[in-house]
CSV table of C-alpha atoms and ligand atoms in Angstrom, one decimal:
chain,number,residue,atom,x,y,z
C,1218,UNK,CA,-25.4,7.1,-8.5
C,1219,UNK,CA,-26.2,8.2,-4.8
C,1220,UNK,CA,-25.1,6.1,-1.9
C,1221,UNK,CA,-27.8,4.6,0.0
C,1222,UNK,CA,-28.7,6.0,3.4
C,1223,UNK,CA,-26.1,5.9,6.1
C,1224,UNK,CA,-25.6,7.6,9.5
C,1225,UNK,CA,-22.4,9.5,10.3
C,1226,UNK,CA,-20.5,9.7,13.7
C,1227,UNK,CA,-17.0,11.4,14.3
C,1228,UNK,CA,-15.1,9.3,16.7
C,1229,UNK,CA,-13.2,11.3,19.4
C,1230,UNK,CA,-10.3,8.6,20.4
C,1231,UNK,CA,-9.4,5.1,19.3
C,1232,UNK,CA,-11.2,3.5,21.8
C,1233,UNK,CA,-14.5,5.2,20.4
C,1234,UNK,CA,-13.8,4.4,16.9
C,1235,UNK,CA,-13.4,0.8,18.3
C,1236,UNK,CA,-16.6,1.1,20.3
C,1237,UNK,CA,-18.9,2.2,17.2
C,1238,UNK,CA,-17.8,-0.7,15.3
C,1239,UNK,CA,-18.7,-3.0,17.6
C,1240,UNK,CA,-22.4,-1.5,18.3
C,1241,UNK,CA,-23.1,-1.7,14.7
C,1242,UNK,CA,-21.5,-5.7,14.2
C,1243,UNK,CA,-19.9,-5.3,11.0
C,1244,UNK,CA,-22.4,-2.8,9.8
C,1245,UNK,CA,-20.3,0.2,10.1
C,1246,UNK,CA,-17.1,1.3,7.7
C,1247,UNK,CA,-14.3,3.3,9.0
C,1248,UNK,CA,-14.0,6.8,7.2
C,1249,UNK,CA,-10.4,8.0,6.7
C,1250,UNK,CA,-10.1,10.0,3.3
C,1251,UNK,CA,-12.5,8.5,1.6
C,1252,UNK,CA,-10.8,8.4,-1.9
C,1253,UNK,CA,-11.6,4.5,-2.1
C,1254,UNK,CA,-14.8,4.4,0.3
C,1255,UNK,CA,-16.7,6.9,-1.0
C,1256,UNK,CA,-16.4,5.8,-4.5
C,1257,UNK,CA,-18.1,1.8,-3.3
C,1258,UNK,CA,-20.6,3.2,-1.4
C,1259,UNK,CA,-21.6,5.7,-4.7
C,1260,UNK,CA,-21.5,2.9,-6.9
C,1261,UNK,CA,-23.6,0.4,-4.2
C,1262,UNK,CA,-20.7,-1.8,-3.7
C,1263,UNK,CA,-20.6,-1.5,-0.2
C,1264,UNK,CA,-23.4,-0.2,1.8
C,1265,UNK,CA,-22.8,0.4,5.5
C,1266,UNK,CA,-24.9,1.5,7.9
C,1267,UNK,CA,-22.7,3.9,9.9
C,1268,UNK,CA,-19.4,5.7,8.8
C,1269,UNK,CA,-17.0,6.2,11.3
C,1270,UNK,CA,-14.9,9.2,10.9
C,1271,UNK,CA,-11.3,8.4,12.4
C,1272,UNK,CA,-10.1,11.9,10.5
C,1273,UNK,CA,-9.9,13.6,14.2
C,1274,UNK,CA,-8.8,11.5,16.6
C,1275,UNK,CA,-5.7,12.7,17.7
C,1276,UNK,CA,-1.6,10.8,17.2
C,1277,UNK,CA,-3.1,8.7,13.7
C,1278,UNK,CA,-0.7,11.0,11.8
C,1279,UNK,CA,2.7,11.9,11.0
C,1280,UNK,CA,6.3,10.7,10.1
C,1281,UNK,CA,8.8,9.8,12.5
C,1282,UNK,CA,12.0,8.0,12.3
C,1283,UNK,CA,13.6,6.3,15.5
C,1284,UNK,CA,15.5,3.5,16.9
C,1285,UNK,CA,16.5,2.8,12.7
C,1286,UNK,CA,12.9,2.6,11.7
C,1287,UNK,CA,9.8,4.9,10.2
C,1288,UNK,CA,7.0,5.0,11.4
C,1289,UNK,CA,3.9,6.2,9.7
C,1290,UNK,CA,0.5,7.1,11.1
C,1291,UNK,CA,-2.5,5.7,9.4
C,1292,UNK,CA,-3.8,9.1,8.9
C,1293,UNK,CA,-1.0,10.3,7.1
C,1294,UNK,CA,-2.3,11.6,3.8
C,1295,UNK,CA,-0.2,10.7,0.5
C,1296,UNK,CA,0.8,14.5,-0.2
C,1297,UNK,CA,2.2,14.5,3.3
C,1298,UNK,CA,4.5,11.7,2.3
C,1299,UNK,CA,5.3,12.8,-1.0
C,1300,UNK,CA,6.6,16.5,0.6
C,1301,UNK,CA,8.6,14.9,3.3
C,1302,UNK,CA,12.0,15.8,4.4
C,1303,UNK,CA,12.2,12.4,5.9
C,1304,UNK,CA,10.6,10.0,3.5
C,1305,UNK,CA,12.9,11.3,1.2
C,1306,UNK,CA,16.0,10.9,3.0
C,1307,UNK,CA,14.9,7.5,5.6
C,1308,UNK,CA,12.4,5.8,3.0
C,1309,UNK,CA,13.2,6.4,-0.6
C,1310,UNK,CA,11.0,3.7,-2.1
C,1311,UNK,CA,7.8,5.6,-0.3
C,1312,UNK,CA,9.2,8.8,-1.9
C,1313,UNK,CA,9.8,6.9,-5.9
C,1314,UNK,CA,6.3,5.2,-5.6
C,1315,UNK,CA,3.9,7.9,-4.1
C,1316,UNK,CA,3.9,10.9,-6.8
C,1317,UNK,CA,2.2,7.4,-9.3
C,1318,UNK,CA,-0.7,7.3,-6.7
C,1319,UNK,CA,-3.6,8.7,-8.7
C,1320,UNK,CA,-3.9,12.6,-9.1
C,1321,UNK,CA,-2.9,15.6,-6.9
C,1322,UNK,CA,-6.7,16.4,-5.7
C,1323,UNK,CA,-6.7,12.1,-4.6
C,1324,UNK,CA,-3.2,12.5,-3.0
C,1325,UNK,CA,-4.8,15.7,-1.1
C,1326,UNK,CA,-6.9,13.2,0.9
C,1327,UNK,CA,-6.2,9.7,0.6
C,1328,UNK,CA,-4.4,7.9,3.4
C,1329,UNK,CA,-1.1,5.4,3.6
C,1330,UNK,CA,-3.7,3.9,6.2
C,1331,UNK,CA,-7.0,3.7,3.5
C,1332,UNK,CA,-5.0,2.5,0.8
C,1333,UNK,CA,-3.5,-0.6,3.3
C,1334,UNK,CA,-6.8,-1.3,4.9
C,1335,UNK,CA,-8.1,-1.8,0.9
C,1336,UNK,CA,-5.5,-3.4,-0.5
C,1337,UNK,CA,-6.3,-2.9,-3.9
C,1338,UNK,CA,-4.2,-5.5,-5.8
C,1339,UNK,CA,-2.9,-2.7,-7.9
C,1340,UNK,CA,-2.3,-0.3,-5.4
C,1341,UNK,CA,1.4,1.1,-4.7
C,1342,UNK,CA,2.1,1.4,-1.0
C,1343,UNK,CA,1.3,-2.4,0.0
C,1344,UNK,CA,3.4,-3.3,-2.5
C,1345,UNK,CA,6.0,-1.2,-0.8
C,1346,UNK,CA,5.5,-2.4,2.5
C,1347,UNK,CA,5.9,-5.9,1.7
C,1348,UNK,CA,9.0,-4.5,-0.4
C,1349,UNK,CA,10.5,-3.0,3.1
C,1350,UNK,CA,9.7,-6.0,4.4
C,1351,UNK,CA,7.5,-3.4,7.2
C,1352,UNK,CA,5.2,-4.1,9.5
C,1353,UNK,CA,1.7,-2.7,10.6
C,1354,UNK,CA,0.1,-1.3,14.1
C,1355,UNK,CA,-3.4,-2.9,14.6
C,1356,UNK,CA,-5.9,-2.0,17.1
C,1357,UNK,CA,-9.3,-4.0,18.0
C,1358,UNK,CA,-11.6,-5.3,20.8
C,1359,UNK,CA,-8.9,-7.8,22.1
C,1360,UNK,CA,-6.2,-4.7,22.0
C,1361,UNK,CA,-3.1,-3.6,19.9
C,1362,UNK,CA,-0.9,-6.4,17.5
C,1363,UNK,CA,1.7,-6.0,14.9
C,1364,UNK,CA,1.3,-7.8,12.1
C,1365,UNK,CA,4.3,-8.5,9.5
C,1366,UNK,CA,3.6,-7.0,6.0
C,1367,UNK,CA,3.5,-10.8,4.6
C,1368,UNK,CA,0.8,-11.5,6.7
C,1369,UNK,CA,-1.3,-8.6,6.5
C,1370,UNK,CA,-2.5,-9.1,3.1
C,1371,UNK,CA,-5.1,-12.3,2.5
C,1372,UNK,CA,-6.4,-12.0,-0.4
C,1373,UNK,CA,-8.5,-9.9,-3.0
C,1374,UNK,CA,-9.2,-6.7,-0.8
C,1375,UNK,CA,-8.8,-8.8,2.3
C,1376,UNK,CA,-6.6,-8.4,5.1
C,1377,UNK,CA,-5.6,-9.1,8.8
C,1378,UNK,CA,-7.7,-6.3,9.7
C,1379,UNK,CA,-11.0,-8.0,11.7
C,1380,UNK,CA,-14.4,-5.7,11.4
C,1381,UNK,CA,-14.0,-3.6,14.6
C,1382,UNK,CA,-10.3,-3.4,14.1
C,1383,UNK,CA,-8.6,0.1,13.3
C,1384,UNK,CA,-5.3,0.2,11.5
C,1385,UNK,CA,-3.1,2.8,13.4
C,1386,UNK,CA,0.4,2.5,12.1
C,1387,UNK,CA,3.1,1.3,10.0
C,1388,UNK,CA,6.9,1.0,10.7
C,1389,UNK,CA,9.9,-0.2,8.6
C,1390,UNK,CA,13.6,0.1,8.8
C,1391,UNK,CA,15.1,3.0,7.8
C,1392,UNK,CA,17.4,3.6,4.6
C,1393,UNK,CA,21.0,3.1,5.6
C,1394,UNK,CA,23.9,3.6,3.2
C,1395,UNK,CA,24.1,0.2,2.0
C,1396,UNK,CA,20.1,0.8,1.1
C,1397,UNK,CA,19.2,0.1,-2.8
C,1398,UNK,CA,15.7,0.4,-4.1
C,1399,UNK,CA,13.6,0.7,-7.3
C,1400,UNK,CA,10.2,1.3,-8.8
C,1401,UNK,CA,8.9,1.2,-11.8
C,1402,UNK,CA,5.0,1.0,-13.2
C,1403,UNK,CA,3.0,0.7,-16.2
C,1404,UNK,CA,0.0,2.7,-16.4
C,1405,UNK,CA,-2.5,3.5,-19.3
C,1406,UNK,CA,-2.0,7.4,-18.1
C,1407,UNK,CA,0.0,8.5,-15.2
C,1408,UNK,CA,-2.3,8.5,-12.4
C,1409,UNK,CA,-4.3,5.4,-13.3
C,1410,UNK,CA,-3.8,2.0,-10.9
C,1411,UNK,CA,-1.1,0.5,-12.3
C,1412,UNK,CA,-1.5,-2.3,-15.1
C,1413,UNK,CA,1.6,-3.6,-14.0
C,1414,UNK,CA,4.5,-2.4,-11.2
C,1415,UNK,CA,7.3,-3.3,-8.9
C,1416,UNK,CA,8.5,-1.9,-6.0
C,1417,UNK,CA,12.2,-3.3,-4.9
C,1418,UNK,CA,14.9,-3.3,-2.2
C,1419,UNK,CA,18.0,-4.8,-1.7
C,1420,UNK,CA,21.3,-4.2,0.0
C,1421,UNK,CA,24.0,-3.0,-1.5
C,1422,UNK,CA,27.7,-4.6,-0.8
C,1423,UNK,CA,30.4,-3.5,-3.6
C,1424,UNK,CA,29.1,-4.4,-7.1
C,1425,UNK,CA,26.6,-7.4,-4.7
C,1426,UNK,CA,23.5,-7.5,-4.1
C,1427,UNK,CA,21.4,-9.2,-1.0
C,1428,UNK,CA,18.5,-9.8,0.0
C,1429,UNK,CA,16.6,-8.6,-3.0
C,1430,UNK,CA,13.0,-8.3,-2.7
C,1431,UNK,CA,11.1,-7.8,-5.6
C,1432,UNK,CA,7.2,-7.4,-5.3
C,1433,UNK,CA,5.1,-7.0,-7.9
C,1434,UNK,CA,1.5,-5.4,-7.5
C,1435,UNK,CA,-1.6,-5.8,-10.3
C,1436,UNK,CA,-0.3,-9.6,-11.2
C,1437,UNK,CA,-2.1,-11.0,-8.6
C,1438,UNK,CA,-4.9,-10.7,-5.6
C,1439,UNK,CA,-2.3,-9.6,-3.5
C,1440,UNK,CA,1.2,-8.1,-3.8
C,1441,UNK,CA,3.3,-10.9,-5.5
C,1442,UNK,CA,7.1,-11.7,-4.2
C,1443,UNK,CA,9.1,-13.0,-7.4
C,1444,UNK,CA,11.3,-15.2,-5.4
C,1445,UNK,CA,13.0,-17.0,-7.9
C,1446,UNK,CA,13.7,-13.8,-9.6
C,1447,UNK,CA,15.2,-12.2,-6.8
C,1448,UNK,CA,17.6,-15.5,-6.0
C,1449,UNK,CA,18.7,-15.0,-9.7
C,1450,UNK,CA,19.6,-11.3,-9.2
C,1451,UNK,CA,21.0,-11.3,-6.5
C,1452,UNK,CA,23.4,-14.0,-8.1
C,1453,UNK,CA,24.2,-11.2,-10.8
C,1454,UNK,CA,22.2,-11.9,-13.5
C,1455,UNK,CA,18.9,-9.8,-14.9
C,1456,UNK,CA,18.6,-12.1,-18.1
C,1457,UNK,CA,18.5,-14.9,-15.7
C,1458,UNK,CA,16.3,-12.9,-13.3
C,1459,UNK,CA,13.8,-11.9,-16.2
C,1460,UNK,CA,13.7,-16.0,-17.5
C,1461,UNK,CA,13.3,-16.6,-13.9
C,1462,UNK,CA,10.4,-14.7,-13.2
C,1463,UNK,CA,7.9,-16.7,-11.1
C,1464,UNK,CA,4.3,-15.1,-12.0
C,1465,UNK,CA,1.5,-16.1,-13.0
C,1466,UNK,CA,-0.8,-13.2,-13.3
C,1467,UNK,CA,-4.4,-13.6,-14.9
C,1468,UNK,CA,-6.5,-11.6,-17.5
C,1469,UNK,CA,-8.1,-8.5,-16.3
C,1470,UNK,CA,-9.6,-5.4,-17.4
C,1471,UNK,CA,-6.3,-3.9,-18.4
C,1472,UNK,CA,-4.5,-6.6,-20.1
C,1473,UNK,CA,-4.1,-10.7,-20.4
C,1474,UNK,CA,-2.0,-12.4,-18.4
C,1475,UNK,CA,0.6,-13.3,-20.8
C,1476,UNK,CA,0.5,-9.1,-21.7
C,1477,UNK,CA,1.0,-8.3,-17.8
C,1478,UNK,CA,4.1,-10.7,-17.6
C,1479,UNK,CA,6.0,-9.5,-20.9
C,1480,UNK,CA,5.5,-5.9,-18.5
C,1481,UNK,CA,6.9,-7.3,-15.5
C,1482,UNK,CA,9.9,-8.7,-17.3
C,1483,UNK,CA,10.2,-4.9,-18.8
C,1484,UNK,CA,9.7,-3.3,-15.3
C,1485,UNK,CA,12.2,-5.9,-13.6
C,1486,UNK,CA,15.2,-5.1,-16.1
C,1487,UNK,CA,14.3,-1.1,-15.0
C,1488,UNK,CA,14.3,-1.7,-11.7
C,1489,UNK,CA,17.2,-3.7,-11.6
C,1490,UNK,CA,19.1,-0.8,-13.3
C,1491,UNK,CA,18.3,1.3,-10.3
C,1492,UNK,CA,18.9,-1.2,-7.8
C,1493,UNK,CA,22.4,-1.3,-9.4
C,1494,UNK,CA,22.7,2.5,-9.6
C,1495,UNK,CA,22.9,2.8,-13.2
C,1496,UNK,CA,19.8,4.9,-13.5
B,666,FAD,C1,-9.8,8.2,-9.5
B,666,FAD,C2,-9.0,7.5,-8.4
B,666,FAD,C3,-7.7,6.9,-8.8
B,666,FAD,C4,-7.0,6.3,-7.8
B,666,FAD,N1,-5.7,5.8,-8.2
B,666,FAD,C5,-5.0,5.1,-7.3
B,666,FAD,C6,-3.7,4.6,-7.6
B,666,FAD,O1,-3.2,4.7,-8.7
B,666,FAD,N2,-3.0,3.9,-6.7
B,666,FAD,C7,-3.5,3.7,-5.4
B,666,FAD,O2,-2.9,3.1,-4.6
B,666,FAD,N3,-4.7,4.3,-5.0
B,666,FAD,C8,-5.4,4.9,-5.9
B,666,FAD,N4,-6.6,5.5,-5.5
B,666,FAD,C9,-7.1,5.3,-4.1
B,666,FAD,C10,-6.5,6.2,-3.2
B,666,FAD,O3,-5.1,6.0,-3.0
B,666,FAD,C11,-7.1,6.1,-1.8
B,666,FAD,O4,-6.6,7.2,-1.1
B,666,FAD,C12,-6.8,4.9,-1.0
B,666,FAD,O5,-7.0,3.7,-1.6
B,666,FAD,C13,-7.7,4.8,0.2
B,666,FAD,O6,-7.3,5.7,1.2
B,666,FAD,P1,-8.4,6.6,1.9
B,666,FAD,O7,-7.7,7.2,3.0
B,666,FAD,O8,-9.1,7.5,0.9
B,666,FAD,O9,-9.4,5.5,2.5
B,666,FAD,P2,-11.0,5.4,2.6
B,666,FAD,O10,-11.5,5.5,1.2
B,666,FAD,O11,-11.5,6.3,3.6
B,666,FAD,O12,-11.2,3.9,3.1
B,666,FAD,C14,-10.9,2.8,2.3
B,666,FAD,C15,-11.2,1.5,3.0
B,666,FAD,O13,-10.3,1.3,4.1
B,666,FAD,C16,-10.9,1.3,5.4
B,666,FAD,N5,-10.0,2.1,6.2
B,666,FAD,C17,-9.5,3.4,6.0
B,666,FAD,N6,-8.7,3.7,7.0
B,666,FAD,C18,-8.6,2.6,7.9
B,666,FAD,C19,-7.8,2.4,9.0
B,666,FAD,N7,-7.0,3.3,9.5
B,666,FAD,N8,-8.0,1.2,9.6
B,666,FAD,C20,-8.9,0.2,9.1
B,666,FAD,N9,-9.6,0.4,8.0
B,666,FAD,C21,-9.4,1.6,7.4
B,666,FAD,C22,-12.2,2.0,5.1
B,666,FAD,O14,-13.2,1.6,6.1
B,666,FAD,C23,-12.6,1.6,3.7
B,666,FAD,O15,-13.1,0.3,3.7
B,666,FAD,C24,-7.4,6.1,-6.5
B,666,FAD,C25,-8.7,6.7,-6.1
B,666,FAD,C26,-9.4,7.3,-7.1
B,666,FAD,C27,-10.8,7.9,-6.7
């Protein structure tokens, strides 16, 4: 299918950007790789009016660690995190999770800003943010917030984000030695969204672990914390951690809901291997 018409502006600065979504009211659709967007407006599921281009305004992009946290511009494109000198040494859950982001030629465009603004319930990097317990840089009419991950995500593709509001950054604290973390997802083929996954951290003291955060994405509208689950491993115990587990995930397209939490308890008993350094 073809998209229906559209006009096509390249904004110069933030402030532009912001400024073309106002003018059009909610008619216009910021453009970053267009690996999600360009998909919706082929198949009619979105149809607006104007795209605006954020791919050249200049500071959206790049990887920088100060002051014990990474930051990540909004523009920064998954290969860019996946060959990174510094996500691999400041944010090791970024580096686990991106190479299962859909295929090499996606990963070549695609954004960590795209895939937050869509927050597809399956997708990898909110899950990972909410993991990191991270935060993200919004800009709008009224002028710049910070929103925590747990806040940012609403609902089913729905976020903090307001229509003339541009997503700029995110930030998290940086690995330190203490730092434990583990993914794990099943997919029908490497590549796909995930039917089922789990990003983790924790913090490491002697054979202990603290504050465990275990999020699941693909059992819900939104990443999923398994609280209970995380109380019980931290306490020592992955049987008790796997009985524990507090979903509820329903049917989809890729499996019922009583399918996707057998996978979670499977993913949860890998992950907690690696948060205990046994794989
Ligand atoms: C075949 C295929 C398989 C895929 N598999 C996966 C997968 O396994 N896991 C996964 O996570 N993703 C997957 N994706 C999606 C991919 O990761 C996209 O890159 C990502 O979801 C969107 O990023 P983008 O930069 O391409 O955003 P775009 O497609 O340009 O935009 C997506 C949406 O976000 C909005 N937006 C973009 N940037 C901003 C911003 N800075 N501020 C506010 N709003 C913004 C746009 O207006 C649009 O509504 C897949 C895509 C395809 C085509």
């Amino acid at each position: 299918m073809k998209p229906a018409p559209f006009a096509y502006a390249k904004a110069r600065s933030l402030d532009h950007a912001i400024a073309l979504l106002g003018e059009h009211r909610g008619e216009a659709k910021l453009l970053a790789g267009g690996q999600s967007l360009i998909a919706t407006l082929n198949m009619r599921l979105s149809s607006p009016s104007l795209l605006v281009d954020i791919n050249g305004i200049p500071g959206l992009d790049g990887v920088s660690v100060k002051n014990g946290m990474v930051e990540i511009g909004a523009l920064t494109r998954h290969v860019t995190l996946e060959r990174s000198a510094e996500i691999a040494e400041h944010a090791p859950l970024i580096a686990l999770a991106v190479p299962h982001i859909a295929h090499p030629a996606i990963r070549n465009r695609g954004t960590i800003g795209g895939s937050l603004a869509y927050a597809d319930p399956a997708a990898e990097l909110p899950a990972c943010l909410v993991a990191l317990d991270g935060e993200v840089d919004i800009a709008g009419p009224q002028g710049k917030q910070t929103v925590k991950a747990n806040d940012f995500f609403k609902g089913l593709f729905d976020t903090a984000l307001g229509p003339h509001d541009v997503l700029t950054a995110v930030r998290f604290p940086a690995a330190t030695a203490g730092t434990r973390v583990g993914f794990a997802e099943l997919a029908r083929r490497h590549g796909d969204y995930a039917m089922v996954g789990l990003a983790a951290a924790a913090k490491q003291n002697g054979k202990d672990l603290s504050d465990v955060r275990l999020v699941f994405f693909g059992v819900g509208e939104t990443p999923v914390r398994a609280r209970k689950a995380e109380a019980a491993l931290a306490s020592g115990s992955i049987d008790a951690a796997v009985a524990a587990l507090d979903l509820d995930p329903g049917d989809d397209i890729q499996a019922t809901g009583a399918v996707k939490k057998h996978l979670a308890g499977v993913l949860l008993r890998r992950v907690a291997a690696q948060l205990a350094g046994e794989s």
